[in-house]
C-alpha cells in the first residue's frame, strides 16, 4: 500500500533519552512495517538533543543529531516532543504547530498545565495533537477516552498512574520498610529519580488526573484544580495496620463528575486486598473507568519504561501519519463544556483514622464522644498494644486505636481529629487515610 | 462547535433489538452532546426492522421505522448494522458501502467470515468501517489494536470473550452444577439463548479470535482458520478436580504469531486461581495483549448487554461522523501480510489429563510407562478415590488419576491418552484440558 511516488512523511524527534531512543528504535527498525500500515513511507529526519556526544545508541544515525531544536520543529510533518517539563517544551510544541506540523507528546506536565492552549492552537492550525503516552505509559487510555467512549457519558475514573510510588508502597508492604528506606532503595535501583518530589508528592499522578478529567468530561481541568496528597507521610505502621485488616495502601488518582461538580484528586487510600487494583504491582498502572452505558472498564499495563512508552508514542505517530497521507486531521479535543469544579469542602469519603492513646480507663469513651459530637458515625474499631512507643510525660503503655468511619465529609472529619488530638490521652500524630468503598 | 449551516449527518440503524434500541437511545438522548463532540449535528433518519409493531421503546419515533432495509442503506451517511449473522447482513453492508455510506457493525460472525472482502470494499469506495462492539462488547480492544498498538508488534492475545460460557462455568464452579443443569439455568435467566450452540460450542469466541488475529497480525485470519473446542464436555468432576488444585476452568480465545506461523484457537483451559483472568466473572470479558515494546496489557469490561454494546457502537458512529465532518476517511485495515498459518499439529501445551482407573497394583506404573514410551514428561500426579463410579465387569473401587504434563505436542498427547485408555485397568472416558502456563 505504500505509495513510492510520494515523499516520505518527515518525523522529527525532540529528546533522545530513555523514551526518545526507544521511539527512534521502533521508527527505524520497523520503518517498512509502519509504512505499510500507514500507506506511505516515513522517515526520521532529525533528533534534537542537548549533547550529541551523549547519544550512543546504534540505530540513531549520527547525522540526524542536532542541537537546533527550534529549527528542527519547522522541517517536519510530525514533531515528537519528549523533552518533558513546561519550558522550553511548550514553546517548541507551539512552534511546531505554528509551522503546520502534527505533534505527538508524552508530556503530562505540559498538557496538565497548558493543554487547552495547545489543543486550541492545534485545532486552529488544523493539525493533530496526540498524547497516548502522557497517561498510563503503554496503556491505551487516552484514545479510548477520546474515541471509544465518546458516545457515552463518563462519570468517574480511578487509577494507579504512578509506578514509582506504587513500587515504593509495594516494597514497604512486602518488606516492612519505612518510607525513607524504601525510597532510598528505589533510587538505588533506578525506580525513583534523584529528585523524587514529583512522584512521591503526587504531582505526577495529579498531572495525569487533570488530563483524564479534561478528556473524560470534555471540560478544561488544570493541574491547579487537582487536590494532591502524596505518600511521604505513609509509615510502616500505616502499612502494618492495613495488612492487619487485609488491605493495601495505593496512591490513587480519582476524577469524578458528580452532583457537586467536577473533582480531581490524588491521595493514598486503603484498598481491600481482593480489589483488582490491589494486585497492580511495581511499575504497572491500571485505570478504572465508569461510564453510563459501558458500565465498568479497566485498562492495565506498563505505566512507564522506555520501550512501553515508545510503543504508545509510535502508535500516535502512525495515527497522525495516516491522517497526513489522507489529507485530513484527526479529532480535536472538544472542550465544549465549562463544568463547575466541585468545592474543595464537598469531599466525602470513608476514613480510617489511627490514634496513639494512653492505656487507661475512659479513653475510648472520650474519643468516641468527640466523633459523636461532630456527627460522624463509626463503622469499626480496633485497639491493640504498641509497646515500642513512648509519650514524654506519660509512663504507661501506649496503644493504637484504629477507627473506620461511615462516609462523612472531610472537613468535619479533620475537625474531629483535631479535637481528639487535643485530649490529654492522645499521643503523637494521628494517621488519616481514605478507604476505597 | 456544531455548525448549524450544514445539514446533519444522517444515521441509519439496521436492527432494533436489544443493542439496536439502546443505540437509538444514546443517539436520540445524547444528540446535543454528540453533535458538540463531532463538530456537526447528527440525525437518526431511519430504523429498519422486521416488524415495526414490535418496536415499542419510547425514544424511537414511529415515523422512523421501516421494513425497507435496502432502501434505508442508500439514504444515510452512516449505516449501523445490528442485524447479525451472515446474510442478509453482508448484502446490506456491501450495499451501504457501495452507496458511499460509512458502516458501523457489531457483527462478529460477518467480519470473521467476510471481513477482508468488506474491508477492501470500504477502502476502495473510500468509506469508514468500524466495529468496536464486535469483540469484547463495551471494551475498547479493536481501536487499540488498529491504532494504539499499530506502532508495535503484537505477538499474542489471550482472552475471555464469551459471557455466556463464562457465566455457565462460574455457576458450575460455585454451585457444583453439571453442565446441562447450568446451561438450563442460564437459559431460564436469559444469559443463554434458546439455541445456545454458537456460545457453548465456542463459535462465538472463535469469531472474535479471527478478528483479533486479523487486526493484531495484519494478515487475513478467517473463522475457518480457528480450531475450536467448546465447553459441552466439561463435567462437574472436571470443575471439582480444578478446584482441588486451586484452579478454575475458563473458555479462552488464544491467538499467536509464533515461529510456526499464526494460530487462532478456542479451548477451555485450567487457570491458576490467582491469575487475573480467574477473577473475570459472569458476562465480563477480558483480553490480554502482549506486544514487543508495550509488553503486557489487559482490557476488561462488559462483553455483552444492550447498553454496554451500544456504547461501543455509538463511539464508532462519532468517530466516523468526525471524519465525515472533516471530509476524510479513517484508517483502512491494512492486511499487508500473508502470514503462514501454523500447522494444526504444531500445537503444544501443558495438559491436565484425568483418568478413571481400577484400584489395584501396577496401574500407575502401566500408565506412567505409556507416557514415558511416548516421550511425554509428567510434572505432577494426584490419585484419589471416586467411590460413586462403577465400571461394568469390574467389582473393585474406581479411583481418579490426575496427571499434569510438561509442555508437549497435542498430537502425541492424544496418542498417549488413546494408548492408556486401551489398558484394561482404565475405565470411562478420560478428560483432557490445557493448563495456562
Short mmCIF file of C-alpha atoms in Angstrom, two decimals, chain B residues 356 391 421 426-430:
data_model
loop_
_atom_site.label_atom_id
_atom_site.label_comp_id
_atom_site.label_asym_id
_atom_site.label_seq_id
_atom_site.Cartn_x
_atom_site.Cartn_y
_atom_site.Cartn_z
CA UNK B 356 -10.70 -43.27 35.95
CA UNK B 391 -17.08 -49.94 35.71
CA UNK B 421 -7.37 -45.93 27.51
CA UNK B 426 -8.75 -47.75 32.67
CA UNK B 427 -12.48 -47.06 32.79
CA UNK B 428 -14.76 -44.49 31.18
CA UNK B 429 -13.74 -41.51 29.09
CA UNK B 430 -10.66 -39.50 30.02
#
